[in-house]
XYZ file of C-alpha atoms in Angstrom:
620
model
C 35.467 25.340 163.031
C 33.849 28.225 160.697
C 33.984 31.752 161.507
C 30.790 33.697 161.805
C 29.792 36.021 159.229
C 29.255 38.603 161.624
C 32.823 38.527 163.326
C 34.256 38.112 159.987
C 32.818 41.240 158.655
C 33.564 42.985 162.322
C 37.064 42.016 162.364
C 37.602 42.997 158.318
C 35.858 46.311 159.424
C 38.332 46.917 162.101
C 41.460 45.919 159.813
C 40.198 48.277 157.362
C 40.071 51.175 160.097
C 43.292 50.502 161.191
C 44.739 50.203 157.926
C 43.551 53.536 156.474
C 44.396 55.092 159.598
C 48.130 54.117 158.833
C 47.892 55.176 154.803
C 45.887 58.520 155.974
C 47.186 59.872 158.484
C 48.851 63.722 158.012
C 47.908 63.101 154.229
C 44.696 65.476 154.124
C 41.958 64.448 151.076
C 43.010 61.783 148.628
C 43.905 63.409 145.656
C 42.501 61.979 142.340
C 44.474 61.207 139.451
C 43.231 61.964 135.799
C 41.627 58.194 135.782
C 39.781 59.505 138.729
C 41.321 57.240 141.478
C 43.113 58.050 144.462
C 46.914 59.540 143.696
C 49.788 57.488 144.429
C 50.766 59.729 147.343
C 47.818 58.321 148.973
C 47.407 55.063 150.846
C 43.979 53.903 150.899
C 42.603 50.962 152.746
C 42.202 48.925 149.571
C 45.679 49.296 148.154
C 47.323 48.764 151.786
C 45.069 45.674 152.718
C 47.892 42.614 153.765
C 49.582 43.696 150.138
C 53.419 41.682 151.210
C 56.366 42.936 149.032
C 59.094 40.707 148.355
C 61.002 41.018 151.491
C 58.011 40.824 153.373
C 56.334 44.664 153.995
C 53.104 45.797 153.149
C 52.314 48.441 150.756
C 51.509 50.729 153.861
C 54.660 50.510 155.511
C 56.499 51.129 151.575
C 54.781 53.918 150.930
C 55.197 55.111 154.836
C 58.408 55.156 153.889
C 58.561 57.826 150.818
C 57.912 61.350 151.171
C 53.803 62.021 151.066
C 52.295 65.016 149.978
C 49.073 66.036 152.056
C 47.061 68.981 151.973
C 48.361 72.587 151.101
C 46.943 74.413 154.064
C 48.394 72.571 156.644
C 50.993 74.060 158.193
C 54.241 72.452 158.263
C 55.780 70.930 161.600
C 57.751 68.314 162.289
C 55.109 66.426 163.550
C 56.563 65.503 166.735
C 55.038 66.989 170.030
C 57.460 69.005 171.643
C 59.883 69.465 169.323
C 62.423 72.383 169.982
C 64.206 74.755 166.903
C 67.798 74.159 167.279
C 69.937 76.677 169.518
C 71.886 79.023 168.175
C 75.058 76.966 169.861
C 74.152 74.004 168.453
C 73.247 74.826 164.812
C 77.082 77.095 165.084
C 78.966 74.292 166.563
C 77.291 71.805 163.757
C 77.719 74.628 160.738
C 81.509 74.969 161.736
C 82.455 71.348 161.584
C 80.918 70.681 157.969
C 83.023 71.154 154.918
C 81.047 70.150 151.258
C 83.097 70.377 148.359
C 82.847 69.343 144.899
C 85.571 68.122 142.521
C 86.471 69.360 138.976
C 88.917 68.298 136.260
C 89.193 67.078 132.571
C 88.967 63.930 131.940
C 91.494 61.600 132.638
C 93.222 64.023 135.190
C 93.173 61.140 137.249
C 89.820 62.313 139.354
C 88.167 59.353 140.385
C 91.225 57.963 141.361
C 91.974 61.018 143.825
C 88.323 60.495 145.497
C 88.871 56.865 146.561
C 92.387 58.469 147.785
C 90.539 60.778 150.061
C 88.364 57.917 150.809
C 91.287 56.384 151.937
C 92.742 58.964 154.078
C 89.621 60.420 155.642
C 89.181 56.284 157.014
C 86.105 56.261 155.003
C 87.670 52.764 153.400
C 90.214 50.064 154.666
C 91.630 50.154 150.863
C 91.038 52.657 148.071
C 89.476 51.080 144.719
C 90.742 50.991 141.313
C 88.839 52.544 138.286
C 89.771 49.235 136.363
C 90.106 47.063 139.082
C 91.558 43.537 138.455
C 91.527 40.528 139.868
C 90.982 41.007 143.632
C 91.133 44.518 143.626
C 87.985 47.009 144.975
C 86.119 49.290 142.272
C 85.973 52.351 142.598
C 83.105 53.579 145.309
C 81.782 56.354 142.971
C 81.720 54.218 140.028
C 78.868 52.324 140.928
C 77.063 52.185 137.477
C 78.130 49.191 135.875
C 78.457 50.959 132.169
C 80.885 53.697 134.760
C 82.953 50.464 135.898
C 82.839 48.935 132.250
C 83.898 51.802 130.744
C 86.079 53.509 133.315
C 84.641 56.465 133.238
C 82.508 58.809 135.542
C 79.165 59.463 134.201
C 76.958 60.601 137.163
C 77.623 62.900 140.186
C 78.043 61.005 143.624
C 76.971 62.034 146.786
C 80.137 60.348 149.784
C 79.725 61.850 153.562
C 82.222 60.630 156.410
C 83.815 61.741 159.547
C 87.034 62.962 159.693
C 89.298 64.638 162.492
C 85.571 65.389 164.195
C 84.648 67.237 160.857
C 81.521 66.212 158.556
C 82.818 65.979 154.951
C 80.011 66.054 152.249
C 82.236 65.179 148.944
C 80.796 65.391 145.590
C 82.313 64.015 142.842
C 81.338 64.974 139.694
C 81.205 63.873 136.061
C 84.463 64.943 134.146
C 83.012 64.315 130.179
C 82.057 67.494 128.903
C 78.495 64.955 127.719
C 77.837 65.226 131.344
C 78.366 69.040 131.825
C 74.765 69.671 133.152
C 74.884 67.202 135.520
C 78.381 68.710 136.793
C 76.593 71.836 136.571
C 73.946 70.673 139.050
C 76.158 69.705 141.754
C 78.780 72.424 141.895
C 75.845 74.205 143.023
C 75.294 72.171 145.900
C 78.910 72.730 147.043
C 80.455 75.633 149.476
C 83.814 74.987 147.846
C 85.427 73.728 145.055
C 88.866 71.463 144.429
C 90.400 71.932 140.910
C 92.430 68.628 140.204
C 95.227 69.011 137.274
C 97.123 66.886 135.103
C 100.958 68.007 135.950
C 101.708 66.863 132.272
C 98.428 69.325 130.581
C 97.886 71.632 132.390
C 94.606 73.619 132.378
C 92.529 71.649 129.631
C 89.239 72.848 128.010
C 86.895 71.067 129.923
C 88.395 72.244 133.239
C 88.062 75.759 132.029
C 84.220 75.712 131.134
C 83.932 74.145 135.142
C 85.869 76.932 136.517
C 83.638 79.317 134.434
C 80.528 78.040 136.788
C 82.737 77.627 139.900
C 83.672 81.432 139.428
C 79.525 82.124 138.652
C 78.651 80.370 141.966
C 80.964 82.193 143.896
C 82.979 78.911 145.311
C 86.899 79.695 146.784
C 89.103 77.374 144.705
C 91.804 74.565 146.192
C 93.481 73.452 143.238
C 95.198 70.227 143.311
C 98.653 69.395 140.591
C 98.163 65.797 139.951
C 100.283 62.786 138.267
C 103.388 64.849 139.478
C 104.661 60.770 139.256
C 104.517 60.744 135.798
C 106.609 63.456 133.057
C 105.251 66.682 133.982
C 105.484 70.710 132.787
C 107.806 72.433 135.508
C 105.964 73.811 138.549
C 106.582 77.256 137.961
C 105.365 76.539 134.839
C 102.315 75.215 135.364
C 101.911 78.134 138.153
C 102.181 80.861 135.202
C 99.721 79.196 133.234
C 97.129 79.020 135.768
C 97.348 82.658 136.793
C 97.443 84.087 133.303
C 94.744 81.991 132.220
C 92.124 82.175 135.061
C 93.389 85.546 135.843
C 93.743 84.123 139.550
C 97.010 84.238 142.142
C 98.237 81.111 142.768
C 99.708 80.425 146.894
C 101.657 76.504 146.547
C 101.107 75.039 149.730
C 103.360 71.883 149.055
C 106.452 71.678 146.180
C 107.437 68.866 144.142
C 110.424 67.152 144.953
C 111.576 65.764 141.270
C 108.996 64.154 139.026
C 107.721 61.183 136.753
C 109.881 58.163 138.055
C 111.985 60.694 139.719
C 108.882 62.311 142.365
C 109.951 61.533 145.988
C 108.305 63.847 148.004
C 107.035 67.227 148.695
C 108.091 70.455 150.829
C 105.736 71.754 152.982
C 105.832 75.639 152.847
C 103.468 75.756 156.075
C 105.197 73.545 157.905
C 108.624 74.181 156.889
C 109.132 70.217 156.207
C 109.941 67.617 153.650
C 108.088 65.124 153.124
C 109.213 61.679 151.218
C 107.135 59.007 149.940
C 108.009 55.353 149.365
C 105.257 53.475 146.938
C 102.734 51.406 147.922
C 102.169 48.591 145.135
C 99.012 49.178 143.698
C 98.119 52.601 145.652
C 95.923 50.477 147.570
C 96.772 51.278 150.599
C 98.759 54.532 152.499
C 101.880 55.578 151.635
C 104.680 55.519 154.147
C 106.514 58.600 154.863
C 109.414 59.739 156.236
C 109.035 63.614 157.675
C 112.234 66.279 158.000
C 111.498 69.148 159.944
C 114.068 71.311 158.335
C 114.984 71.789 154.695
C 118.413 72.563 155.598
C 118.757 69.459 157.204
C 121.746 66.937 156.664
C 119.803 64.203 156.714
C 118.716 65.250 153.333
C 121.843 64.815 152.004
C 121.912 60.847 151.620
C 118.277 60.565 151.193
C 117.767 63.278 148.348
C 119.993 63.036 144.946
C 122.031 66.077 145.134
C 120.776 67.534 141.813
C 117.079 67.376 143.333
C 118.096 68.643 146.725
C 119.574 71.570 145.136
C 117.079 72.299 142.752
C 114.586 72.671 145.859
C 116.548 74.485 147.612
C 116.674 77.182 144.834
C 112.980 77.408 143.934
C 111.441 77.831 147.198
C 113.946 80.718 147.725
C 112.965 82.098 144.403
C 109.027 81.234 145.560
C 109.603 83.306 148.904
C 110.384 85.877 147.322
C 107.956 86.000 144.482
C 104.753 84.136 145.575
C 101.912 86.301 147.795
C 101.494 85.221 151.389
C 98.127 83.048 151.835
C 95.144 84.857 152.565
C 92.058 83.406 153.188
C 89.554 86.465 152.227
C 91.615 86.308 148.887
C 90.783 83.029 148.152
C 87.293 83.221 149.486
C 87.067 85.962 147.171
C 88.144 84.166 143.725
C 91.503 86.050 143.422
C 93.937 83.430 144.824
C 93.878 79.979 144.816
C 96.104 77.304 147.234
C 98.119 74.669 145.240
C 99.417 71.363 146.332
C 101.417 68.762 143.823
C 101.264 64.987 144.060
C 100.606 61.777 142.726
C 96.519 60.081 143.770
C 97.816 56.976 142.389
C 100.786 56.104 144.829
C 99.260 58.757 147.832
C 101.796 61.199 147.550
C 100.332 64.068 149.048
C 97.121 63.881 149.894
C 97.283 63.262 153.106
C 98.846 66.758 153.289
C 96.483 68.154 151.738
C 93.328 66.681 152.950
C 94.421 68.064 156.222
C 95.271 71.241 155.172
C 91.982 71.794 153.281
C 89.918 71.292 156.250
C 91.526 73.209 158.113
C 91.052 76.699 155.508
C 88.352 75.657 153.159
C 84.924 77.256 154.498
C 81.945 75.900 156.488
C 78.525 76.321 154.772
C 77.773 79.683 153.543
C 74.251 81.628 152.858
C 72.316 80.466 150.055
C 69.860 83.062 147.897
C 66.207 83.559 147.155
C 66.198 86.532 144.502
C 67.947 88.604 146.465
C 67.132 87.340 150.205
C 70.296 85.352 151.443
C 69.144 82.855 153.954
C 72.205 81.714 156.879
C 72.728 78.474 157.712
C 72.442 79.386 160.985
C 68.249 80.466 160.161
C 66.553 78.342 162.762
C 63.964 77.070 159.920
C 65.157 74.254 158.140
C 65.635 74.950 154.267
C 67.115 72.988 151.175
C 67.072 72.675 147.906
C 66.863 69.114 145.380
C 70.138 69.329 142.925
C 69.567 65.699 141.862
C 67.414 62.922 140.872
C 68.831 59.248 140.750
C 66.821 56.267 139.597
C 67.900 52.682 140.312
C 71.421 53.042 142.411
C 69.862 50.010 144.653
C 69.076 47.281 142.208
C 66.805 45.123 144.926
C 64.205 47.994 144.848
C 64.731 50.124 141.657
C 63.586 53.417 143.839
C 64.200 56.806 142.932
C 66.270 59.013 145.096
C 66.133 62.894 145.525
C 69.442 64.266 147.066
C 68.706 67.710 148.723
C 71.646 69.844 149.781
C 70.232 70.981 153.564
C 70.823 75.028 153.358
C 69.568 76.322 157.092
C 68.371 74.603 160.336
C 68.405 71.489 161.161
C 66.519 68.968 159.904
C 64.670 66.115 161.158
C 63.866 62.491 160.055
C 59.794 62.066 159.621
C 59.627 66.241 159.638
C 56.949 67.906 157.641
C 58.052 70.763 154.863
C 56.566 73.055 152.696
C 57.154 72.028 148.767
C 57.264 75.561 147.477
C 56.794 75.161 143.957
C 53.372 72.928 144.426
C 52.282 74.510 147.883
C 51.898 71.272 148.836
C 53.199 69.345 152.728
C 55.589 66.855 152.719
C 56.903 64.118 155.374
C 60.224 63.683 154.807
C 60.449 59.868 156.380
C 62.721 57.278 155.333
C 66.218 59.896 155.060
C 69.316 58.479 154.230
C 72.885 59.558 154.823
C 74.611 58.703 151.093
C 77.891 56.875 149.827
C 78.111 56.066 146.089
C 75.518 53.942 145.845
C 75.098 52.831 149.747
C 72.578 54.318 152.207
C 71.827 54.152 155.671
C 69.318 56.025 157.682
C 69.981 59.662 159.292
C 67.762 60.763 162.054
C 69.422 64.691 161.806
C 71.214 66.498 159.239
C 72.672 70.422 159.106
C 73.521 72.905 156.840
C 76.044 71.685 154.448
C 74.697 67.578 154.426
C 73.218 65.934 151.606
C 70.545 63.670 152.445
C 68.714 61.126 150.187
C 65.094 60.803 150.246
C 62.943 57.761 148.137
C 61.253 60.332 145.777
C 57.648 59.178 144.431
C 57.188 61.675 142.172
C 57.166 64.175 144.382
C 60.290 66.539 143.422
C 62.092 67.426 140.823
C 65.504 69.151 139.983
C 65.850 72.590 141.556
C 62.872 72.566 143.936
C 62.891 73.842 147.331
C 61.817 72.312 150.566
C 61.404 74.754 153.887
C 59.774 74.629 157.243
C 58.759 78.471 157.344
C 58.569 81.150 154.823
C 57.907 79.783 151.215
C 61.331 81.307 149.239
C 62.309 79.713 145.818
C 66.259 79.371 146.034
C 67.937 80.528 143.079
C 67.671 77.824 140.250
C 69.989 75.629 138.568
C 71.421 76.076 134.932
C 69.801 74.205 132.494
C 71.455 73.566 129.158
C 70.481 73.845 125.283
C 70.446 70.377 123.846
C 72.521 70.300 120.381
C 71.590 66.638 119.638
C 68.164 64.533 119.297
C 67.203 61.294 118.573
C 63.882 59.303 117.998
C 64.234 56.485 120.200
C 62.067 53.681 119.578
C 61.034 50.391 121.183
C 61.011 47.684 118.735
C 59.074 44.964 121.404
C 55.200 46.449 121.982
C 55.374 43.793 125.393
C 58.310 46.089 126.848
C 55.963 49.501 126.602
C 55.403 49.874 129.492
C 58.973 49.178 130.739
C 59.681 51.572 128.055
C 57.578 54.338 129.116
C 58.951 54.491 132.885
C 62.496 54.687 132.215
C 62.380 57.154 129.879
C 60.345 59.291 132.527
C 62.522 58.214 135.309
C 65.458 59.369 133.149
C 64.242 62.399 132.211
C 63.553 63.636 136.066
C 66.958 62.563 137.339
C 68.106 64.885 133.974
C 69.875 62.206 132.097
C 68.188 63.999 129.120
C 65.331 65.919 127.656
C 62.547 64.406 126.308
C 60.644 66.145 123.540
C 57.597 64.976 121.455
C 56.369 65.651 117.559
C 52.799 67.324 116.912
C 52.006 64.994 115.152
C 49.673 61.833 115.977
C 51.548 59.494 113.847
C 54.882 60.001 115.593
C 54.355 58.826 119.182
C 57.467 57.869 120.102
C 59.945 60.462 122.252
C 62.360 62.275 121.235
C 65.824 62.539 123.474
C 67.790 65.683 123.155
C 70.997 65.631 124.963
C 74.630 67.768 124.819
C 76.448 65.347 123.868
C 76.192 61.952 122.233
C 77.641 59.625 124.819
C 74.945 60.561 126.861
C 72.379 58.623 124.507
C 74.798 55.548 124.312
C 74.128 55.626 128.429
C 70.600 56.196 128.138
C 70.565 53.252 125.929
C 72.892 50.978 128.372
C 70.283 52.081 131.302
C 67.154 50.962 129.722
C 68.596 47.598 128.656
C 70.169 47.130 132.232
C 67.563 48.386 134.391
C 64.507 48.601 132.835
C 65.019 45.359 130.525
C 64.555 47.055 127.594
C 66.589 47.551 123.964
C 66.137 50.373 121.724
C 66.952 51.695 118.689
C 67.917 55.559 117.811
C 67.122 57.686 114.338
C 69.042 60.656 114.315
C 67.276 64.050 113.189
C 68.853 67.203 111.234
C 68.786 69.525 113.910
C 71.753 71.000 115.944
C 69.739 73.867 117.888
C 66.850 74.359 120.343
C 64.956 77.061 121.564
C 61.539 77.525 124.028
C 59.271 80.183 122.326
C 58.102 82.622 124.855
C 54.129 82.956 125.082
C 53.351 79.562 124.279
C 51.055 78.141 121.943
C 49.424 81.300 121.513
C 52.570 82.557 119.673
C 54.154 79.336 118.403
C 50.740 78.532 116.383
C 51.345 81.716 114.022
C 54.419 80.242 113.036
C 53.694 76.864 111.756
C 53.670 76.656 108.243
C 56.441 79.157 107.427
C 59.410 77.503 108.852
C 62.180 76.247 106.631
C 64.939 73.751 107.836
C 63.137 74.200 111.711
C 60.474 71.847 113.122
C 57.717 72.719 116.266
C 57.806 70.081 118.840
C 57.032 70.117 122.441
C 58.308 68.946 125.833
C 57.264 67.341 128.849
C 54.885 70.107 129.641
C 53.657 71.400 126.299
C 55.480 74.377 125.908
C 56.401 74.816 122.050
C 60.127 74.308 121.434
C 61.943 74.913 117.623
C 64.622 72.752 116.416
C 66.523 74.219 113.682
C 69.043 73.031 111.708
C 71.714 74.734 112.515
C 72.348 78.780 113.599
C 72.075 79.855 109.765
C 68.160 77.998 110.138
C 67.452 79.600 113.348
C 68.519 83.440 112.217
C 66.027 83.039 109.451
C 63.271 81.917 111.870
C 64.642 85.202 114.149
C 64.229 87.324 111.106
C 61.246 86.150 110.097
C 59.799 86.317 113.414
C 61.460 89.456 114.344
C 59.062 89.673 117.462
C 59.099 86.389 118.613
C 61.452 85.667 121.196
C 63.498 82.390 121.343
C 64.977 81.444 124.647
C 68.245 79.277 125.058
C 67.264 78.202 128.268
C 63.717 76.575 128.940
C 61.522 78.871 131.196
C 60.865 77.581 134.799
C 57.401 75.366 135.103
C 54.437 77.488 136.156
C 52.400 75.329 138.612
């Protein structure tokens, strides 16, 4: 039997109604886009209309699920009707049992490997993965890319929470390639402290030196961990000297080597006042078993410690009682002395000591700084701050993830915050507590947690979210690119394709984009520190975005941003010499020169023109 026209158009009516009212509601006006149609931060009844995905939503409920922007003067609340702040006991007892940390080394120090170690010991996995796993062995959980796992390398900063011992750990492990220094950069400063891993057979190497540089900028008490003590090593005391004459810093060993390379069998705990010895675990895989002394003067130790090694011991931590500084926290908190443990992350010697011990004197989340206000993480209005951008990590629905480091309050799933830098509201729906490349939702989060949220567009690296007062934390080091290539797409069909993951690149700072003045050369160009990080550009686009490219290098070596704009950069145009105007993302005039003999003749040309290292923050 036919419907009737009018019930057809009655019940259509209705279903458009009901469907706006889901894509409207909290949003404000429907903003319109440069084509003149409704943004994509707002739903309307057209676009939401029985529109299935794959797995069966609608385009309501998808975009219900991202953070939506809605009108500027409404005030932001979390949207929930009777909603309390957080008491002061609460938001303490929360603050005190959260430690974030970020690791540092060179590469190679054997970094990722230590991660999945603490994985392993904090119970957050049943087995710890392999960079290069084989045959039936795990991957590594922060090596999640597949050009990471192919090349066994870390390339991007990873976001891994878990309980422990009734403690919230936040862990962020960072790139070790100096290519991949900004994006380091970036997530030291979502850290409250900082673990320096070392190879026992370098030393301090270059690359952990320019890290410790931004640790010491940000303030961050150092834990420093002596790694591959299982392999041929410098001599402890050795490696002790170099770090304090280097980094001008005391050093406090927590644990001492017992031997090393084939000959490593344990530790001494100078805490404690026990040995510890190891027995290896094929693989690493899984925990090491140990056998614990109590006493160093123990006979046991005797028939279970060669007697050239038992000896030796014996005579350094006499010599390191008498030399070596008691441990004192408000040193270390203030940059002057640093704990150090020895041990191996392949076969788990150690770090069960000193995961334990690190949690128990590393520091809960500290105040974070607007120009000069410092914010608590105790303030009862939820704050944060966006330190990364992250396109693609789950391959079913190629999303884009903002990871915000939660600074005061307490924050709430479906919550509505300020976006300072637009003025803009936000619902923050759809949160997700991170591992690697894994998600699952959090209704709550506290000072010191990372949370993941879908990003449409919305944020971008740096910004700051608040319920409250609209403060601008303190913003994140951006570097000077030193190398650019044209990057073209040789397959018209694949433009589009092309077009979004370059821009989706270029927000989770992968690399800058810049573009020539002229109308002939349309196609971007990528400027990046260093060149692996256009080989992984390139890998991305093919693997994610289905498309190839093709690079053409240009002479330059040097950037700058020309303060005043177009107004200023116009005058110079047509008296440059081995230098070249482009522009970036958001038209601000930026010279390449060839290299620093090019750009002092600009500078002396220009005497009044100031060039700027370090691209100004985006007016909106």
């Amino acid at each position: 039997m036919g419907d009737r026209p009018g019930s057809t158009r009655a019940l259509l009516a209705a279903c458009l109604l009901a469907v706006w009212t889901c894509g409207a509601v909290g949003t404000g006006a429907p903003a319109a886009s440069s084509r003149g149609f409704p943004s994509a931060a707002f739903v309307g009844p057209l676009g939401a209309l029985g529109l299935q995905g794959a797995r069966g939503r609608s385009a309501c409920s998808r975009v219900a699920s991202q953070p939506r922007m809605v009108a500027a003067n409404e005030p932001a609340s979390t949207g929930k009707k009777g909603a309390d702040r957080p008491s002061p006991e609460e938001l303490n007892r929360e603050i005190e049992r959260r430690r974030t940390f970020a690791i540092i080394s060179h590469p190679d120090a054997g970094k990722t490997t230590m991660t999945e170690k603490l994985l392993l010991y904090g119970g957050a996995v049943q087995e710890a993965g392999a960079v290069k796993a084989k045959g039936e062995r795990r991957r590594a959980t922060s090596d999640w890319m597949k050009i990471e796992q192919d090349r066994g390398i870390s390339i991007s900063s990873t976001a891994m929470q878990f309980e422990y011992r009734g403690m919230q750990l936040n862990l962020l492990d960072t790139p070790g390639h100096e290519d991949f220094s900004e994006d380091t950069y970036r997530t030291i400063a979502a850290a409250d402290n900082a673990v320096m891993l070392l190879d026992g057979a370098k030393g301090l190497e270059a690359q952990t030196l320019k890290l410790f540089a931004v640790v010491q900028l940000r303030k961050l008490p150092l834990f420093t961990f002596i790694n591959k003590m299982d392999r041929p090593a410098l001599e402890p005391l050795e490696l002790l000297d170099t770090i304090e004459s280097t980094l001008q810093i005391k050093t406090c060993p927590i644990t001492w080597p017992i031997g090393s390379g084939d000959r490593f069998i344990g530790v001494y705990d100078r805490i404690e006042k026990k040995v510890s010895l190891f027995n290896k675990e094929a693989g690493g895989g899984k925990k090491a078993k140990e056998l614990v002394i109590d006493d160093i003067t123990d006979p046991k130790l005797d028939e279970l410690i060669p007697e050239d090694l038992l000896l030796q011991l014996r005579e350094e931590i006499e010599i390191l009682e008498e030399m070596v500084e008691p441990l004192d926290m408000d040193q270390v908190r203030a940059q002057k002395q640093t704990p150090v443990w020895f041990g191996s992350g392949y076969n788990n010697f150690g770090v069960e000591m000193f995961l334990n011990r690190f949690l128990d004197i590393s520091q809960p989340p500290t105040p974070r700084y607007s120009n000069e206000l410092a914010v608590k993480p105790d303030d009862q209005e939820f704050t944060g701050f966006v330190f990364k951008l992250q396109a693609n990590m789950d391959p079913k629905h190629r999303d884009r993830i903002a990871f915000v480091r939660v600074c005061s309050g307490r924050f709430e799933k479906d919550m509505q915050v300020l976006h300072t830098r637009s003025g803009k509201t936000v619902r923050l729906s759809a949160p997700s507590k991170l591992f690697a490349q894994k998600r699952e939702t959090v209704e709550t989060a506290y000072a010191g947690d990372i949370v993941g949220f879908v990003n449409p567009g919305a944020f971008s690296i740096g910004d700051t979210i608040t319920m409250g007062r609209k403060i601008q934390y303190d913003g994140i080091p951006s570097f000077s690119p030193e190398l650019f290539n044209w990057i073209r797409n040789p397959n018209p069909s694949k433009q589009k394709n092309f077009k979004k993951g370059i821009d989706q690149l270029r927000e989770e700072g992968a690399m800058q984009v810049l573009y020539s003045l002229s109308d002939f050369d349309i196609d971007p160009v990528l400027a990046a520190v260093g060149a692996l990080q256009f080989e992984v550009v390139a890998s991305r686009l093919e693997q994610e975005y289905g498309v190839e490219t093709k690079y053409e290098p240009l002479p330059y070596t040097v950037a700058r941003w020309v303060e005043g704009g177009w107004d200023v950069a116009d005058k110079m145009k047509g008296q440059l010499f081995n230098s070249q105007l482009f522009k970036d993302v958001y038209d601000r005039p930026v010279l390449l020169c060839k290299n620093e003999w090019a750009l002092n003749t600009v500078q002396e040309k220009f005497a009044d023109v100031k060039l700027l290292s370090v691209a100004p923050p985006v007016q909106i």
